[in-house]
mmCIF file with all atom_site columns, C-alpha atoms in Angstrom:
data_model
loop_
_atom_site.group_PDB
_atom_site.id
_atom_site.type_symbol
_atom_site.label_atom_id
_atom_site.label_alt_id
_atom_site.label_comp_id
_atom_site.label_asym_id
_atom_site.label_entity_id
_atom_site.label_seq_id
_atom_site.pdbx_PDB_ins_code
_atom_site.Cartn_x
_atom_site.Cartn_y
_atom_site.Cartn_z
_atom_site.occupancy
_atom_site.B_iso_or_equiv
_atom_site.pdbx_formal_charge
_atom_site.auth_seq_id
_atom_site.auth_comp_id
_atom_site.auth_asym_id
_atom_site.auth_atom_id
_atom_site.pdbx_PDB_model_num
ATOM 1   C CA . MET M 1 1   ? -50.979 -49.497 31.862 1.00 54.00 ? 626 MET M CA 1
ATOM 2   C CA . SER M 1 2   ? -48.915 -47.059 33.980 1.00 68.00 ? 627 SER M CA 1
ATOM 3   C CA . LEU M 1 3   ? -45.753 -48.192 32.210 1.00 68.00 ? 628 LEU M CA 1
ATOM 4   C CA . LYS M 1 4   ? -47.323 -47.604 28.789 1.00 66.00 ? 629 LYS M CA 1
ATOM 5   C CA . PHE M 1 5   ? -48.477 -44.133 29.735 1.00 64.00 ? 630 PHE M CA 1
ATOM 6   C CA . SER M 1 6   ? -45.080 -43.235 31.152 1.00 64.00 ? 631 SER M CA 1
ATOM 7   C CA . MET M 1 7   ? -43.397 -44.412 27.924 1.00 62.00 ? 632 MET M CA 1
ATOM 8   C CA . LEU M 1 8   ? -45.831 -42.516 25.911 1.00 61.00 ? 633 LEU M CA 1
ATOM 9   C CA . LEU M 1 9   ? -45.211 -39.374 28.030 1.00 64.00 ? 634 LEU M CA 1
ATOM 10  C CA . VAL M 1 10  ? -41.439 -39.674 27.733 1.00 61.00 ? 635 VAL M CA 1
ATOM 11  C CA . LEU M 1 11  ? -41.755 -40.229 23.933 1.00 60.00 ? 636 LEU M CA 1
ATOM 12  C CA . GLY M 1 12  ? -44.062 -37.221 23.600 1.00 58.00 ? 637 GLY M CA 1
ATOM 13  C CA . ALA M 1 13  ? -41.706 -35.099 25.625 1.00 55.00 ? 638 ALA M CA 1
ATOM 14  C CA . ARG M 1 14  ? -38.778 -36.150 23.486 1.00 55.00 ? 639 ARG M CA 1
ATOM 15  C CA . LEU M 1 15  ? -40.611 -35.296 20.282 1.00 51.00 ? 640 LEU M CA 1
ATOM 16  C CA . ILE M 1 16  ? -41.559 -31.835 21.635 1.00 52.00 ? 641 ILE M CA 1
ATOM 17  C CA . ALA M 1 17  ? -37.946 -31.188 22.783 1.00 50.00 ? 642 ALA M CA 1
ATOM 18  C CA . SER M 1 18  ? -36.577 -32.024 19.339 1.00 51.00 ? 643 SER M CA 1
ATOM 19  C CA . ALA M 1 19  ? -39.280 -30.140 17.514 1.00 53.00 ? 644 ALA M CA 1
ATOM 20  C CA . GLN M 1 20  ? -37.847 -28.075 14.618 1.00 49.00 ? 645 GLN M CA 1
ATOM 21  C CA . LEU M 1 21  ? -37.973 -24.350 15.301 1.00 64.00 ? 646 LEU M CA 1
ATOM 22  C CA . LEU M 1 22  ? -36.693 -23.256 11.941 1.00 77.00 ? 647 LEU M CA 1
ATOM 23  C CA . PRO M 1 23  ? -38.804 -23.278 8.744  1.00 81.00 ? 648 PRO M CA 1
ATOM 24  C CA . PRO M 1 24  ? -38.850 -26.771 7.062  1.00 82.00 ? 649 PRO M CA 1
ATOM 25  C CA . VAL M 1 25  ? -36.655 -25.506 4.290  1.00 85.00 ? 650 VAL M CA 1
ATOM 26  C CA . PHE M 1 26  ? -33.634 -25.786 6.587  1.00 86.00 ? 651 PHE M CA 1
ATOM 27  C CA . GLY M 1 27  ? -33.992 -29.501 7.161  1.00 86.00 ? 652 GLY M CA 1
ATOM 28  C CA . VAL M 1 28  ? -33.000 -31.767 10.076 1.00 87.00 ? 653 VAL M CA 1
ATOM 29  C CA . GLU M 1 29  ? -29.343 -31.028 9.572  1.00 88.00 ? 654 GLU M CA 1
ATOM 30  C CA . TYR M 1 30  ? -29.857 -27.628 11.191 1.00 86.00 ? 655 TYR M CA 1
ATOM 31  C CA . ASN M 1 31  ? -31.566 -29.007 14.305 1.00 83.00 ? 656 ASN M CA 1
ATOM 32  C CA . ASP M 1 32  ? -28.332 -29.022 16.344 1.00 86.00 ? 657 ASP M CA 1
ATOM 33  C CA . LYS M 1 33  ? -27.158 -25.649 14.988 1.00 87.00 ? 658 LYS M CA 1
ATOM 34  C CA . GLN M 1 34  ? -29.943 -23.491 16.387 1.00 85.00 ? 659 GLN M CA 1
ATOM 35  C CA . ILE M 1 35  ? -30.339 -21.816 19.804 1.00 83.00 ? 660 ILE M CA 1
ATOM 36  C CA . ALA M 1 36  ? -33.627 -20.852 21.311 1.00 80.00 ? 661 ALA M CA 1
ATOM 37  C CA . ASP M 1 37  ? -34.099 -17.258 22.535 1.00 81.00 ? 662 ASP M CA 1
ATOM 38  C CA . ASN M 1 38  ? -36.334 -16.780 25.569 1.00 83.00 ? 663 ASN M CA 1
ATOM 39  C CA . ARG M 1 39  ? -36.880 -13.068 25.081 1.00 82.00 ? 664 ARG M CA 1
ATOM 40  C CA . VAL M 1 40  ? -40.374 -11.873 24.621 1.00 79.00 ? 665 VAL M CA 1
ATOM 41  C CA . ARG M 1 41  ? -41.461 -8.886  22.640 1.00 80.00 ? 666 ARG M CA 1
ATOM 42  C CA . LYS M 1 42  ? -43.660 -6.345  24.667 1.00 82.00 ? 667 LYS M CA 1
ATOM 43  C CA . TYR M 1 43  ? -45.336 -3.148  23.497 1.00 83.00 ? 668 TYR M CA 1
ATOM 44  C CA . LEU M 1 44  ? -45.658 -0.399  26.043 1.00 87.00 ? 669 LEU M CA 1
ATOM 45  C CA . ALA M 1 45  ? -48.151 2.407   25.784 1.00 89.00 ? 670 ALA M CA 1
ATOM 46  C CA . PRO M 1 46  ? -46.827 5.993   26.536 1.00 92.00 ? 671 PRO M CA 1
ATOM 47  C CA . GLN M 1 47  ? -47.674 7.516   29.983 1.00 94.00 ? 672 GLN M CA 1
ATOM 48  C CA . ARG M 1 48  ? -48.298 11.083  28.793 1.00 96.00 ? 673 ARG M CA 1
ATOM 49  C CA . ILE M 1 49  ? -48.130 13.596  26.038 1.00 96.00 ? 674 ILE M CA 1
ATOM 50  C CA . VAL M 1 50  ? -45.269 16.018  26.739 1.00 97.00 ? 675 VAL M CA 1
ATOM 51  C CA . TRP M 1 51  ? -45.770 18.362  23.777 1.00 97.00 ? 676 TRP M CA 1
ATOM 52  C CA . GLN M 1 52  ? -47.787 18.707  20.609 1.00 96.00 ? 677 GLN M CA 1
ATOM 53  C CA . SER M 1 53  ? -47.406 21.244  17.873 1.00 95.00 ? 678 SER M CA 1
ATOM 54  C CA . ASP M 1 54  ? -51.075 21.985  17.387 1.00 90.00 ? 679 ASP M CA 1
ATOM 55  C CA . LYS M 1 55  ? -53.464 22.619  20.326 1.00 85.00 ? 680 LYS M CA 1
ATOM 56  C CA . THR M 1 56  ? -56.312 23.971  18.038 1.00 89.00 ? 681 THR M CA 1
ATOM 57  C CA . GLY M 1 57  ? -57.308 20.496  16.822 1.00 88.00 ? 682 GLY M CA 1
ATOM 58  C CA . LYS M 1 58  ? -56.832 21.387  13.115 1.00 90.00 ? 683 LYS M CA 1
ATOM 59  C CA . SER M 1 59  ? -53.804 19.295  12.336 1.00 94.00 ? 684 SER M CA 1
ATOM 60  C CA . ILE M 1 60  ? -53.762 16.977  15.351 1.00 95.00 ? 685 ILE M CA 1
ATOM 61  C CA . GLN M 1 61  ? -56.874 15.159  16.417 1.00 93.00 ? 686 GLN M CA 1
ATOM 62  C CA . GLY M 1 62  ? -57.234 12.402  19.089 1.00 92.00 ? 687 GLY M CA 1
ATOM 63  C CA . ALA M 1 63  ? -53.713 12.550  20.395 1.00 94.00 ? 688 ALA M CA 1
ATOM 64  C CA . GLU M 1 64  ? -54.935 11.152  23.740 1.00 94.00 ? 689 GLU M CA 1
ATOM 65  C CA . ASN M 1 65  ? -55.646 7.959   21.943 1.00 91.00 ? 690 ASN M CA 1
ATOM 66  C CA . LEU M 1 66  ? -51.974 7.342   21.749 1.00 92.00 ? 691 LEU M CA 1
ATOM 67  C CA . LEU M 1 67  ? -51.934 6.758   25.487 1.00 93.00 ? 692 LEU M CA 1
ATOM 68  C CA . ARG M 1 68  ? -54.370 3.772   25.231 1.00 91.00 ? 693 ARG M CA 1
ATOM 69  C CA . THR M 1 69  ? -53.059 0.239   25.276 1.00 88.00 ? 694 THR M CA 1
ATOM 70  C CA . GLY M 1 70  ? -53.397 -1.033  21.772 1.00 80.00 ? 695 GLY M CA 1
ATOM 71  C CA . THR M 1 71  ? -54.382 -4.354  20.297 1.00 78.00 ? 696 THR M CA 1
ATOM 72  C CA . GLY M 1 72  ? -51.622 -4.520  17.587 1.00 77.00 ? 697 GLY M CA 1
ATOM 73  C CA . GLN M 1 73  ? -54.331 -4.548  14.981 1.00 78.00 ? 698 GLN M CA 1
ATOM 74  C CA . ALA M 1 74  ? -55.283 -1.816  12.472 1.00 77.00 ? 699 ALA M CA 1
ATOM 75  C CA . GLU M 1 75  ? -58.443 0.037   13.430 1.00 70.00 ? 700 GLU M CA 1
ATOM 76  C CA . LEU M 1 76  ? -61.188 -0.534  10.739 1.00 73.00 ? 701 LEU M CA 1
ATOM 77  C CA . ILE M 1 77  ? -64.169 1.255   12.295 1.00 75.00 ? 702 ILE M CA 1
ATOM 78  C CA . GLN M 1 78  ? -62.306 4.618   12.688 1.00 75.00 ? 703 GLN M CA 1
ATOM 79  C CA . ARG M 1 79  ? -62.658 5.064   16.514 1.00 80.00 ? 704 ARG M CA 1
ATOM 80  C CA . ASN M 1 80  ? -59.986 5.911   19.025 1.00 83.00 ? 705 ASN M CA 1
ATOM 81  C CA . LEU M 1 81  ? -57.641 7.136   16.332 1.00 85.00 ? 706 LEU M CA 1
ATOM 82  C CA . CYS M 1 82  ? -54.945 9.774   16.332 1.00 89.00 ? 707 CYS M CA 1
ATOM 83  C CA . SER M 1 83  ? -54.817 11.817  13.131 1.00 88.00 ? 708 SER M CA 1
ATOM 84  C CA . LEU M 1 84  ? -52.026 14.097  12.028 1.00 90.00 ? 709 LEU M CA 1
ATOM 85  C CA . LYS M 1 85  ? -52.657 16.190  8.901  1.00 91.00 ? 710 LYS M CA 1
ATOM 86  C CA . SER M 1 86  ? -49.791 18.045  7.293  1.00 91.00 ? 711 SER M CA 1
ATOM 87  C CA . SER M 1 87  ? -50.124 21.076  5.046  1.00 91.00 ? 712 SER M CA 1
ATOM 88  C CA . ALA M 1 88  ? -47.822 23.706  3.635  1.00 92.00 ? 713 ALA M CA 1
ATOM 89  C CA . ALA M 1 89  ? -48.432 25.716  6.738  1.00 88.00 ? 714 ALA M CA 1
ATOM 90  C CA . SER M 1 90  ? -48.531 22.978  9.380  1.00 90.00 ? 715 SER M CA 1
ATOM 91  C CA . LYS M 1 91  ? -46.206 20.104  10.157 1.00 93.00 ? 716 LYS M CA 1
ATOM 92  C CA . PRO M 1 92  ? -47.766 18.321  13.171 1.00 95.00 ? 717 PRO M CA 1
ATOM 93  C CA . GLY M 1 93  ? -45.616 16.655  15.765 1.00 96.00 ? 718 GLY M CA 1
ATOM 94  C CA . ILE M 1 94  ? -46.013 15.015  19.148 1.00 96.00 ? 719 ILE M CA 1
ATOM 95  C CA . ILE M 1 95  ? -43.548 14.053  21.917 1.00 95.00 ? 720 ILE M CA 1
ATOM 96  C CA . LEU M 1 96  ? -44.501 11.178  24.056 1.00 94.00 ? 721 LEU M CA 1
ATOM 97  C CA . ASP M 1 97  ? -43.238 10.154  27.570 1.00 94.00 ? 722 ASP M CA 1
ATOM 98  C CA . TYR M 1 98  ? -42.994 6.563   28.559 1.00 91.00 ? 723 TYR M CA 1
ATOM 99  C CA . GLY M 1 99  ? -42.093 7.187   32.133 1.00 91.00 ? 724 GLY M CA 1
ATOM 100 C CA . LYS M 1 100 ? -38.700 5.482   31.853 1.00 88.00 ? 725 LYS M CA 1
ATOM 101 C CA . GLU M 1 101 ? -35.606 5.630   29.693 1.00 86.00 ? 726 GLU M CA 1
ATOM 102 C CA . LEU M 1 102 ? -35.977 2.954   27.072 1.00 80.00 ? 727 LEU M CA 1
ATOM 103 C CA . HIS M 1 103 ? -34.314 1.510   24.092 1.00 80.00 ? 728 HIS M CA 1
ATOM 104 C CA . GLY M 1 104 ? -36.490 0.219   21.302 1.00 80.00 ? 729 GLY M CA 1
ATOM 105 C CA . GLY M 1 105 ? -38.684 1.403   18.489 1.00 80.00 ? 730 GLY M CA 1
ATOM 106 C CA . VAL M 1 106 ? -42.151 2.595   17.846 1.00 80.00 ? 731 VAL M CA 1
ATOM 107 C CA . GLN M 1 107 ? -44.857 0.498   16.232 1.00 79.00 ? 732 GLN M CA 1
ATOM 108 C CA . LEU M 1 108 ? -47.174 2.568   13.997 1.00 79.00 ? 733 LEU M CA 1
ATOM 109 C CA . ILE M 1 109 ? -50.355 0.694   12.990 1.00 78.00 ? 734 ILE M CA 1
ATOM 110 C CA . THR M 1 110 ? -52.364 2.309   10.254 1.00 77.00 ? 735 THR M CA 1
ATOM 111 C CA . GLY M 1 111 ? -55.516 1.483   8.458  1.00 70.00 ? 736 GLY M CA 1
ATOM 112 C CA . ILE M 1 112 ? -56.824 2.301   5.014  1.00 68.00 ? 737 ILE M CA 1
ATOM 113 C CA . MET M 1 113 ? -58.664 5.589   5.484  1.00 67.00 ? 738 MET M CA 1
ATOM 114 C CA . ARG M 1 114 ? -60.168 8.042   3.079  1.00 67.00 ? 739 ARG M CA 1
ATOM 115 C CA . THR M 1 115 ? -58.463 11.357  3.070  1.00 62.00 ? 740 THR M CA 1
ATOM 116 C CA . GLY M 1 116 ? -60.056 14.582  2.293  1.00 58.00 ? 741 GLY M CA 1
#
């Protein structure tokens, strides 16, 4: 029984090790031409708001919500949002501080909201 279990374990490990990482359209001929990448994507919330163009709350609302750790999903119930409303007279802007010098991008997640 132990020998069968060991053989099954080895066979399972071999199948997992040779699992195709590319989409099926590439076929098995690409299995030995791919390299796995162990990097992981992480999203970092900013530490503080350094500057914002509007302190009156007319064109920028909820800026402090940008400091929250997000879920990566669009907000559908309209809470904890940051709203920037442009007009001919106002072009809102915010400068965020992440606490460290970083190289990367910014992920903006938006929902379908009624404007008015």
